[in-house]
Amino acid sequence: MNFCRGVMGLFLETFLCCRKEESLSINRLENSIINVASCTSEGVNMTEQMNKIRKWIVNDYFTPNIKAEVILDTLLTPYVTEILKDQTAFKGELHFITKEMSVLESKESEQGSGYGNRGTKIDYVLGDEEAIYLVELKTTGSSINLEQADRYLRNCCSKNGQPKTFGQVFGNKLLSVMKGAFGDTYEKSFPQHLKFDKWGNSVWDGDKALWKAFLLVFRTRHLGKKYDIDEPSEKYAEAARELIRRAGWTQKDGARSRKYLYTAGQLLDYLHDHPKCMLWDKPLKLIYLTPAGECPSEEFKKEVYRDFYIGSFSLLRASEYLKKKQEDELALLLSGIIEDMFPI
């Protein structure tokens, strides 16, 4: 029953956030979710209920103006590392880190204005002892476009094709967003820059700055007593989520950049749980996950980018992998959704 409730909570949250046109009333949907969540206690057929969810998601995929891709993105999250390991080899043990990190735009960086909370977001960020892997999920051919592919090459690679590091493209942008998100008192106490990039912008130089910036938020002199939460020494993302919830930052205009505290917490959890893995100086590598493993650009196939672009992998093949997990209802649900979305 706990599993069933977990799946329903995950589905309800993403389903309601992504729909722009409702084919079901909210009350009807909520009642359906409650019925599914209690299915095991009432002896209701679990497969039948999962098939209902499968139908809703697939119908939305074929409905104009509904971003069903976001729902698929959420359901894929617990499986993305093993799906990729099934289709290619990694030197180290691959771990999920976070999602939707902002890419530092090179042109804006040259102009000294590239550290805002805008621009390209990467779907998944994974890591091992060798590198940080950027995974771009695409569920339609029209969304696999040359402009975005070129943006990754321009922003994540140097001119000679060598990958930039996590700190250059993601770490410094995250810290810059955080520095400006929590007010003047917080900003004055923020970790000092220790070096400059080639355009003269001051930047932070390592994972330690991220840790300091994160813990600084929990010192209540910056936020007030009503947000009083002890500084965490582990489970950083969990502590960040609780603080964000208490403060209501997901709902307040002008405070939503503070949600990046959760992203910072996920990064620190990764460092804490995998001591041999680092972030700041690790090279970036790009992966596409598309319906049939389509390559987004012929440019990626050039020899100069061999250290950056790992390849494009198939959601349809992922469906076959997930189908083998017969004891995992969510994996079977996801496999069925993928099969219904894409022609085999």
mmCIF file of C-alpha atoms in Angstrom:
data_model
loop_
_atom_site.group_PDB
_atom_site.id
_atom_site.type_symbol
_atom_site.label_atom_id
_atom_site.label_comp_id
_atom_site.label_asym_id
_atom_site.label_seq_id
_atom_site.Cartn_x
_atom_site.Cartn_y
_atom_site.Cartn_z
ATOM 1 C CA MET A 1 0.000 0.000 0.000
ATOM 2 C CA ASN A 2 2.877 2.392 0.729
ATOM 3 C CA PHE A 3 4.196 1.826 -2.788
ATOM 4 C CA CYS A 4 0.776 2.460 -4.253
ATOM 5 C CA ARG A 5 0.378 5.720 -2.333
ATOM 6 C CA GLY A 6 3.864 6.796 -3.391
ATOM 7 C CA VAL A 7 3.119 6.237 -7.059
ATOM 8 C CA MET A 8 -0.179 8.067 -6.784
ATOM 9 C CA GLY A 9 1.401 11.032 -5.032
ATOM 10 C CA LEU A 10 4.102 11.258 -7.682
ATOM 11 C CA PHE A 11 1.565 11.015 -10.468
ATOM 12 C CA LEU A 12 -0.937 13.473 -8.992
ATOM 13 C CA GLU A 13 1.692 16.149 -8.404
ATOM 14 C CA THR A 14 3.060 16.045 -11.938
ATOM 15 C CA PHE A 15 -0.304 15.472 -13.598
ATOM 16 C CA LEU A 16 -1.898 18.546 -12.061
ATOM 17 C CA CYS A 17 1.151 20.736 -12.692
ATOM 18 C CA CYS A 18 1.451 19.842 -16.365
ATOM 19 C CA ARG A 19 -2.127 19.972 -17.609
ATOM 20 C CA LYS A 20 -3.301 23.168 -19.290
ATOM 21 C CA GLU A 21 -6.669 21.779 -20.402
ATOM 22 C CA GLU A 22 -8.490 19.423 -18.024
ATOM 23 C CA SER A 23 -10.308 16.450 -19.550
ATOM 24 C CA LEU A 24 -11.092 15.285 -16.004
ATOM 25 C CA SER A 25 -12.509 17.477 -13.279
ATOM 26 C CA ILE A 26 -10.210 17.979 -10.300
ATOM 27 C CA ASN A 27 -12.710 16.291 -7.980
ATOM 28 C CA ARG A 28 -13.019 13.282 -10.236
ATOM 29 C CA LEU A 29 -9.259 13.001 -10.553
ATOM 30 C CA GLU A 30 -8.725 13.304 -6.802
ATOM 31 C CA ASN A 31 -11.350 10.637 -6.153
ATOM 32 C CA SER A 32 -9.676 8.349 -8.686
ATOM 33 C CA ILE A 33 -6.308 8.830 -7.015
ATOM 34 C CA ILE A 34 -7.781 8.071 -3.590
ATOM 35 C CA ASN A 35 -9.378 4.919 -4.976
ATOM 36 C CA VAL A 36 -6.094 3.758 -6.484
ATOM 37 C CA ALA A 37 -4.140 4.588 -3.328
ATOM 38 C CA SER A 38 -6.394 2.325 -1.282
ATOM 39 C CA CYS A 39 -6.416 -0.446 -3.872
ATOM 40 C CA THR A 40 -4.320 -2.946 -1.926
ATOM 41 C CA SER A 41 -6.387 -2.656 1.248
ATOM 42 C CA GLU A 42 -9.651 -3.154 -0.634
ATOM 43 C CA GLY A 43 -8.440 -5.961 -2.880
ATOM 44 C CA VAL A 44 -8.819 -3.915 -6.063
ATOM 45 C CA ASN A 45 -6.828 -5.107 -9.071
ATOM 46 C CA MET A 46 -3.581 -3.101 -9.050
ATOM 47 C CA THR A 47 -2.923 -3.719 -12.740
ATOM 48 C CA GLU A 48 -6.318 -2.305 -13.667
ATOM 49 C CA GLN A 49 -5.610 0.887 -11.733
ATOM 50 C CA MET A 50 -2.144 1.252 -13.261
ATOM 51 C CA ASN A 51 -3.672 0.864 -16.711
ATOM 52 C CA LYS A 52 -5.948 3.816 -15.966
ATOM 53 C CA ILE A 53 -2.934 5.985 -15.167
ATOM 54 C CA ARG A 54 -1.182 4.716 -18.286
ATOM 55 C CA LYS A 55 -4.178 5.725 -20.398
ATOM 56 C CA TRP A 56 -4.366 9.226 -18.865
ATOM 57 C CA ILE A 57 -0.694 9.937 -19.491
ATOM 58 C CA VAL A 58 -0.668 8.580 -23.043
ATOM 59 C CA ASN A 59 -3.843 10.503 -23.905
ATOM 60 C CA ASP A 60 -2.175 13.684 -22.682
ATOM 61 C CA TYR A 61 0.866 12.962 -24.839
ATOM 62 C CA PHE A 62 -1.374 13.106 -27.917
ATOM 63 C CA THR A 63 -3.301 16.180 -26.698
ATOM 64 C CA PRO A 64 -2.091 19.593 -27.953
ATOM 65 C CA ASN A 65 -0.537 22.013 -25.436
ATOM 66 C CA ILE A 66 -0.108 19.463 -22.643
ATOM 67 C CA LYS A 67 3.458 18.785 -21.544
ATOM 68 C CA ALA A 68 3.140 15.077 -20.883
ATOM 69 C CA GLU A 69 6.929 14.901 -21.300
ATOM 70 C CA VAL A 70 7.234 16.329 -17.785
ATOM 71 C CA ILE A 71 5.256 13.406 -16.363
ATOM 72 C CA LEU A 72 7.450 10.920 -18.231
ATOM 73 C CA ASP A 73 10.520 12.797 -16.983
ATOM 74 C CA THR A 74 9.350 12.332 -13.383
ATOM 75 C CA LEU A 75 8.535 8.641 -13.763
ATOM 76 C CA LEU A 76 11.906 8.001 -15.432
ATOM 77 C CA THR A 77 13.908 9.595 -12.610
ATOM 78 C CA PRO A 78 14.413 6.508 -10.397
ATOM 79 C CA TYR A 79 15.419 4.420 -13.428
ATOM 80 C CA VAL A 80 17.504 6.767 -15.557
ATOM 81 C CA THR A 81 20.896 5.530 -14.318
ATOM 82 C CA GLU A 82 20.140 1.842 -14.844
ATOM 83 C CA ILE A 83 18.516 2.516 -18.237
ATOM 84 C CA LEU A 84 21.700 4.189 -19.435
ATOM 85 C CA LYS A 85 23.954 1.502 -17.939
ATOM 86 C CA ASP A 86 21.920 -1.073 -19.852
ATOM 87 C CA GLN A 87 22.747 0.687 -23.133
ATOM 88 C CA THR A 88 26.362 1.787 -22.652
ATOM 89 C CA ALA A 89 29.341 1.236 -20.358
ATOM 90 C CA PHE A 90 30.503 3.651 -17.668
ATOM 91 C CA LYS A 91 33.884 3.397 -15.988
ATOM 92 C CA GLY A 92 32.520 4.097 -12.515
ATOM 93 C CA GLU A 93 29.306 3.536 -10.570
ATOM 94 C CA LEU A 94 26.734 5.932 -12.003
ATOM 95 C CA HIS A 95 24.621 7.996 -9.581
ATOM 96 C CA PHE A 96 21.666 10.346 -9.952
ATOM 97 C CA ILE A 97 22.477 13.853 -8.648
ATOM 98 C CA THR A 98 19.759 16.353 -9.565
ATOM 99 C CA LYS A 99 17.502 17.728 -12.312
ATOM 100 C CA GLU A 100 16.833 20.955 -14.192
ATOM 101 C CA MET A 101 20.134 22.722 -13.564
ATOM 102 C CA SER A 102 20.726 26.005 -15.378
ATOM 103 C CA VAL A 103 23.483 26.119 -17.992
ATOM 104 C CA LEU A 104 25.763 29.165 -17.963
ATOM 105 C CA GLU A 105 25.463 30.807 -21.379
ATOM 106 C CA SER A 106 28.919 31.608 -22.770
ATOM 107 C CA LYS A 107 27.907 34.797 -24.583
ATOM 108 C CA GLU A 108 26.265 36.200 -21.475
ATOM 109 C CA SER A 109 29.305 35.243 -19.434
ATOM 110 C CA GLU A 110 31.533 37.230 -21.773
ATOM 111 C CA GLN A 111 29.289 40.226 -21.175
ATOM 112 C CA GLY A 112 29.331 39.688 -17.413
ATOM 113 C CA SER A 113 25.578 38.989 -17.274
ATOM 114 C CA GLY A 114 25.387 35.219 -17.517
ATOM 115 C CA TYR A 115 24.695 34.404 -13.901
ATOM 116 C CA GLY A 116 20.947 34.946 -13.717
ATOM 117 C CA ASN A 117 18.276 32.271 -13.366
ATOM 118 C CA ARG A 118 17.473 32.013 -17.073
ATOM 119 C CA GLY A 119 18.563 30.016 -20.067
ATOM 120 C CA THR A 120 18.879 26.341 -20.914
ATOM 121 C CA LYS A 121 18.061 23.712 -18.276
ATOM 122 C CA ILE A 122 19.366 20.147 -18.437
ATOM 123 C CA ASP A 123 16.880 17.378 -17.615
ATOM 124 C CA TYR A 124 19.096 15.088 -15.515
ATOM 125 C CA VAL A 125 22.527 15.470 -13.944
ATOM 126 C CA LEU A 126 24.321 12.193 -13.140
ATOM 127 C CA GLY A 127 27.829 11.506 -11.921
ATOM 128 C CA ASP A 128 30.572 8.998 -11.202
ATOM 129 C CA GLU A 129 34.256 9.224 -10.300
ATOM 130 C CA GLU A 130 35.158 10.106 -13.890
ATOM 131 C CA ALA A 131 32.737 12.834 -14.971
ATOM 132 C CA ILE A 132 29.401 14.622 -14.671
ATOM 133 C CA TYR A 133 26.823 13.458 -17.216
ATOM 134 C CA LEU A 134 24.156 15.739 -18.670
ATOM 135 C CA VAL A 135 21.108 13.830 -19.899
ATOM 136 C CA GLU A 136 18.666 15.536 -22.252
ATOM 137 C CA LEU A 137 15.280 13.798 -22.569
ATOM 138 C CA LYS A 138 13.326 14.171 -25.810
ATOM 139 C CA THR A 139 9.933 12.582 -26.476
ATOM 140 C CA THR A 140 9.137 14.086 -29.890
ATOM 141 C CA GLY A 141 11.137 14.466 -33.076
ATOM 142 C CA SER A 142 10.230 18.144 -33.277
ATOM 143 C CA SER A 143 11.883 18.837 -29.921
ATOM 144 C CA ILE A 144 15.209 17.384 -31.107
ATOM 145 C CA ASN A 145 16.528 20.561 -32.682
ATOM 146 C CA LEU A 146 19.858 21.822 -33.954
ATOM 147 C CA GLU A 147 19.633 25.103 -32.058
ATOM 148 C CA GLN A 148 19.608 23.411 -28.672
ATOM 149 C CA ALA A 149 22.343 20.977 -29.718
ATOM 150 C CA ASP A 150 24.507 23.899 -30.806
ATOM 151 C CA ARG A 151 23.851 25.599 -27.472
ATOM 152 C CA TYR A 152 25.287 22.625 -25.590
ATOM 153 C CA LEU A 153 28.395 22.615 -27.763
ATOM 154 C CA ARG A 154 28.840 26.365 -27.387
ATOM 155 C CA ASN A 155 28.317 26.490 -23.629
ATOM 156 C CA CYS A 156 29.699 23.165 -22.412
ATOM 157 C CA CYS A 157 32.770 22.783 -24.638
ATOM 158 C CA SER A 158 35.835 24.897 -25.236
ATOM 159 C CA LYS A 159 36.664 26.028 -28.776
ATOM 160 C CA ASN A 160 38.890 22.994 -29.318
ATOM 161 C CA GLY A 161 36.020 20.653 -28.411
ATOM 162 C CA GLN A 162 37.230 19.704 -24.950
ATOM 163 C CA PRO A 163 34.529 19.504 -22.263
ATOM 164 C CA LYS A 164 34.276 22.301 -19.737
ATOM 165 C CA THR A 165 33.943 21.431 -16.062
ATOM 166 C CA PHE A 166 30.880 21.282 -13.835
ATOM 167 C CA GLY A 167 32.058 24.315 -11.893
ATOM 168 C CA GLN A 168 32.502 26.423 -15.024
ATOM 169 C CA VAL A 169 29.062 25.730 -16.476
ATOM 170 C CA PHE A 170 26.822 24.857 -13.525
ATOM 171 C CA GLY A 171 28.494 25.379 -10.161
ATOM 172 C CA ASN A 172 29.276 29.070 -10.442
ATOM 173 C CA LYS A 173 25.888 29.836 -11.939
ATOM 174 C CA LEU A 174 24.117 28.053 -9.072
ATOM 175 C CA LEU A 175 26.140 29.920 -6.448
ATOM 176 C CA SER A 176 25.510 33.226 -8.171
ATOM 177 C CA VAL A 177 21.750 32.600 -8.199
ATOM 178 C CA MET A 178 21.855 31.657 -4.514
ATOM 179 C CA LYS A 179 23.916 34.707 -3.600
ATOM 180 C CA GLY A 180 21.260 37.037 -4.943
ATOM 181 C CA ALA A 181 18.267 35.059 -3.673
ATOM 182 C CA PHE A 182 18.351 35.496 0.108
ATOM 183 C CA GLY A 183 18.761 39.209 0.742
ATOM 184 C CA ASP A 184 21.533 41.691 1.537
ATOM 185 C CA THR A 185 22.580 40.234 4.906
ATOM 186 C CA TYR A 186 23.085 36.803 3.388
ATOM 187 C CA GLU A 187 24.909 38.243 0.384
ATOM 188 C CA LYS A 188 27.404 40.121 2.576
ATOM 189 C CA SER A 189 28.353 36.896 4.387
ATOM 190 C CA PHE A 190 28.537 34.800 1.220
ATOM 191 C CA PRO A 191 31.730 32.786 0.558
ATOM 192 C CA GLN A 192 34.363 34.925 -1.118
ATOM 193 C CA HIS A 193 35.391 34.467 -4.738
ATOM 194 C CA LEU A 194 38.819 32.931 -5.000
ATOM 195 C CA LYS A 195 39.615 33.431 -8.678
ATOM 196 C CA PHE A 196 38.463 35.035 -11.937
ATOM 197 C CA ASP A 197 37.413 33.534 -15.243
ATOM 198 C CA LYS A 198 38.996 34.568 -18.547
ATOM 199 C CA TRP A 199 36.468 37.385 -18.979
ATOM 200 C CA GLY A 200 37.271 38.873 -15.583
ATOM 201 C CA ASN A 201 34.152 37.647 -13.776
ATOM 202 C CA SER A 202 34.841 36.577 -10.194
ATOM 203 C CA VAL A 203 34.054 32.890 -9.627
ATOM 204 C CA TRP A 204 34.158 30.271 -6.896
ATOM 205 C CA ASP A 205 36.687 27.503 -7.192
ATOM 206 C CA GLY A 206 35.368 24.370 -5.532
ATOM 207 C CA ASP A 207 32.820 22.167 -3.806
ATOM 208 C CA LYS A 208 33.648 23.738 -0.430
ATOM 209 C CA ALA A 209 32.099 27.067 -1.473
ATOM 210 C CA LEU A 210 28.835 25.266 -2.229
ATOM 211 C CA TRP A 211 28.820 23.696 1.222
ATOM 212 C CA LYS A 212 29.476 27.062 2.923
ATOM 213 C CA ALA A 213 26.781 28.842 0.913
ATOM 214 C CA PHE A 214 24.238 26.138 1.698
ATOM 215 C CA LEU A 215 24.828 26.118 5.458
ATOM 216 C CA LEU A 216 24.789 29.911 5.573
ATOM 217 C CA VAL A 217 21.083 29.847 4.694
ATOM 218 C CA PHE A 218 20.332 27.841 7.847
ATOM 219 C CA ARG A 219 21.862 30.413 10.169
ATOM 220 C CA THR A 220 18.702 32.064 11.366
ATOM 221 C CA ARG A 221 20.126 35.568 11.641
ATOM 222 C CA HIS A 222 19.655 35.709 7.875
ATOM 223 C CA LEU A 223 16.091 34.421 7.770
ATOM 224 C CA GLY A 224 14.342 34.998 11.094
ATOM 225 C CA LYS A 225 13.276 32.643 13.874
ATOM 226 C CA LYS A 226 10.140 31.337 12.197
ATOM 227 C CA TYR A 227 12.356 29.425 9.757
ATOM 228 C CA ASP A 228 14.539 28.005 12.517
ATOM 229 C CA ILE A 229 15.951 24.659 11.353
ATOM 230 C CA ASP A 230 19.223 23.213 12.605
ATOM 231 C CA GLU A 231 22.158 23.220 10.213
ATOM 232 C CA PRO A 232 22.216 19.739 8.676
ATOM 233 C CA SER A 233 25.300 17.525 8.628
ATOM 234 C CA GLU A 234 23.685 15.014 6.258
ATOM 235 C CA LYS A 235 20.457 14.643 4.256
ATOM 236 C CA TYR A 236 20.965 18.151 2.947
ATOM 237 C CA ALA A 237 18.222 18.014 0.310
ATOM 238 C CA GLU A 238 15.692 16.845 2.890
ATOM 239 C CA ALA A 239 16.575 19.776 5.167
ATOM 240 C CA ALA A 240 16.378 22.200 2.234
ATOM 241 C CA ARG A 241 12.974 20.888 1.205
ATOM 242 C CA GLU A 242 11.627 21.330 4.732
ATOM 243 C CA LEU A 243 12.931 24.892 4.947
ATOM 244 C CA ILE A 244 11.458 25.757 1.545
ATOM 245 C CA ARG A 245 8.125 24.268 2.626
ATOM 246 C CA ARG A 246 8.017 26.164 5.934
ATOM 247 C CA ALA A 247 8.967 29.435 4.296
ATOM 248 C CA GLY A 248 6.483 29.013 1.445
ATOM 249 C CA TRP A 249 9.105 29.916 -1.141
ATOM 250 C CA THR A 250 7.430 27.806 -3.821
ATOM 251 C CA GLN A 251 4.401 30.105 -3.676
ATOM 252 C CA LYS A 252 5.876 33.569 -3.236
ATOM 253 C CA ASP A 253 6.685 35.807 -6.184
ATOM 254 C CA GLY A 254 10.305 36.881 -6.076
ATOM 255 C CA ALA A 255 11.303 33.966 -3.837
ATOM 256 C CA ARG A 256 11.251 31.044 -6.243
ATOM 257 C CA SER A 257 14.985 31.230 -6.912
ATOM 258 C CA ARG A 258 15.332 30.111 -3.303
ATOM 259 C CA LYS A 259 14.175 26.675 -4.439
ATOM 260 C CA TYR A 260 17.704 26.238 -5.780
ATOM 261 C CA LEU A 261 18.616 25.565 -2.168
ATOM 262 C CA TYR A 262 17.104 22.124 -2.786
ATOM 263 C CA THR A 263 19.348 21.622 -5.827
ATOM 264 C CA ALA A 264 22.359 22.607 -3.731
ATOM 265 C CA GLY A 265 21.233 20.095 -1.106
ATOM 266 C CA GLN A 266 21.085 17.333 -3.711
ATOM 267 C CA LEU A 267 24.618 18.175 -4.835
ATOM 268 C CA LEU A 268 25.865 18.013 -1.248
ATOM 269 C CA ASP A 269 24.082 14.695 -0.687
ATOM 270 C CA TYR A 270 25.931 13.337 -3.709
ATOM 271 C CA LEU A 271 29.276 14.478 -2.301
ATOM 272 C CA HIS A 272 28.428 13.161 1.167
ATOM 273 C CA ASP A 273 27.182 9.757 0.012
ATOM 274 C CA HIS A 274 29.966 9.192 -2.525
ATOM 275 C CA PRO A 275 33.207 10.544 -1.014
ATOM 276 C CA LYS A 276 35.309 9.528 -4.013
ATOM 277 C CA CYS A 277 33.133 11.579 -6.351
ATOM 278 C CA MET A 278 33.669 15.305 -6.818
ATOM 279 C CA LEU A 279 31.839 18.012 -8.732
ATOM 280 C CA TRP A 280 33.653 21.247 -9.491
ATOM 281 C CA ASP A 281 36.568 20.081 -11.606
ATOM 282 C CA LYS A 282 34.894 17.097 -13.258
ATOM 283 C CA PRO A 283 34.458 17.252 -17.054
ATOM 284 C CA LEU A 284 30.978 17.373 -18.558
ATOM 285 C CA LYS A 285 29.688 14.694 -20.908
ATOM 286 C CA LEU A 286 26.428 14.856 -22.860
ATOM 287 C CA ILE A 287 23.842 12.113 -23.407
ATOM 288 C CA TYR A 288 20.537 12.254 -25.282
ATOM 289 C CA LEU A 289 17.622 9.964 -24.419
ATOM 290 C CA THR A 290 15.202 9.936 -27.372
ATOM 291 C CA PRO A 291 12.437 7.653 -28.700
ATOM 292 C CA ALA A 292 14.714 5.600 -30.974
ATOM 293 C CA GLY A 293 18.153 6.921 -30.019
ATOM 294 C CA GLU A 294 18.250 9.670 -32.647
ATOM 295 C CA CYS A 295 21.376 11.823 -32.769
ATOM 296 C CA PRO A 296 20.374 15.501 -32.455
ATOM 297 C CA SER A 297 23.106 16.861 -34.718
ATOM 298 C CA GLU A 298 25.717 15.614 -37.165
ATOM 299 C CA GLU A 299 28.067 18.060 -35.465
ATOM 300 C CA PHE A 300 28.164 15.803 -32.403
ATOM 301 C CA LYS A 301 29.661 12.994 -34.481
ATOM 302 C CA LYS A 302 32.797 14.970 -35.274
ATOM 303 C CA GLU A 303 36.004 13.612 -33.795
ATOM 304 C CA VAL A 304 36.676 16.862 -31.960
ATOM 305 C CA TYR A 305 33.669 16.226 -29.667
ATOM 306 C CA ARG A 306 34.386 12.563 -28.897
ATOM 307 C CA ASP A 307 35.207 13.366 -25.253
ATOM 308 C CA PHE A 308 32.003 15.365 -24.760
ATOM 309 C CA TYR A 309 29.183 13.583 -26.593
ATOM 310 C CA ILE A 310 28.737 10.003 -25.387
ATOM 311 C CA GLY A 311 25.761 9.178 -27.588
ATOM 312 C CA SER A 312 21.988 9.028 -27.943
ATOM 313 C CA PHE A 313 20.080 6.173 -26.377
ATOM 314 C CA SER A 314 16.648 4.734 -26.959
ATOM 315 C CA LEU A 315 13.509 5.036 -24.845
ATOM 316 C CA LEU A 316 12.054 2.072 -26.744
ATOM 317 C CA ARG A 317 15.005 -0.071 -25.717
ATOM 318 C CA ALA A 318 14.559 1.262 -22.189
ATOM 319 C CA SER A 319 10.974 0.016 -22.323
ATOM 320 C CA GLU A 320 12.214 -3.495 -23.066
ATOM 321 C CA TYR A 321 14.598 -3.284 -20.113
ATOM 322 C CA LEU A 322 11.867 -2.058 -17.752
ATOM 323 C CA LYS A 323 9.479 -4.773 -18.909
ATOM 324 C CA LYS A 324 11.805 -7.387 -17.419
ATOM 325 C CA LYS A 325 11.286 -5.950 -13.917
ATOM 326 C CA GLN A 326 8.185 -8.039 -13.304
ATOM 327 C CA GLU A 327 8.023 -7.314 -9.572
ATOM 328 C CA ASP A 328 8.187 -3.541 -10.044
ATOM 329 C CA GLU A 329 4.753 -2.078 -10.828
ATOM 330 C CA LEU A 330 6.103 1.389 -11.572
ATOM 331 C CA ALA A 331 8.684 0.008 -14.028
ATOM 332 C CA LEU A 332 5.966 -1.945 -15.833
ATOM 333 C CA LEU A 333 3.740 1.138 -15.917
ATOM 334 C CA LEU A 334 6.558 3.201 -17.408
ATOM 335 C CA SER A 335 7.365 0.511 -19.970
ATOM 336 C CA GLY A 336 3.754 0.441 -21.116
ATOM 337 C CA ILE A 337 3.557 4.230 -21.371
ATOM 338 C CA ILE A 338 6.662 4.350 -23.573
ATOM 339 C CA GLU A 339 5.315 1.608 -25.851
ATOM 340 C CA ASP A 340 2.004 3.431 -26.264
ATOM 341 C CA MET A 341 3.670 6.771 -26.985
ATOM 342 C CA PHE A 342 6.137 5.722 -29.663
ATOM 343 C CA PRO A 343 5.817 3.518 -32.762
ATOM 344 C CA ILE A 344 7.944 0.382 -32.555
#
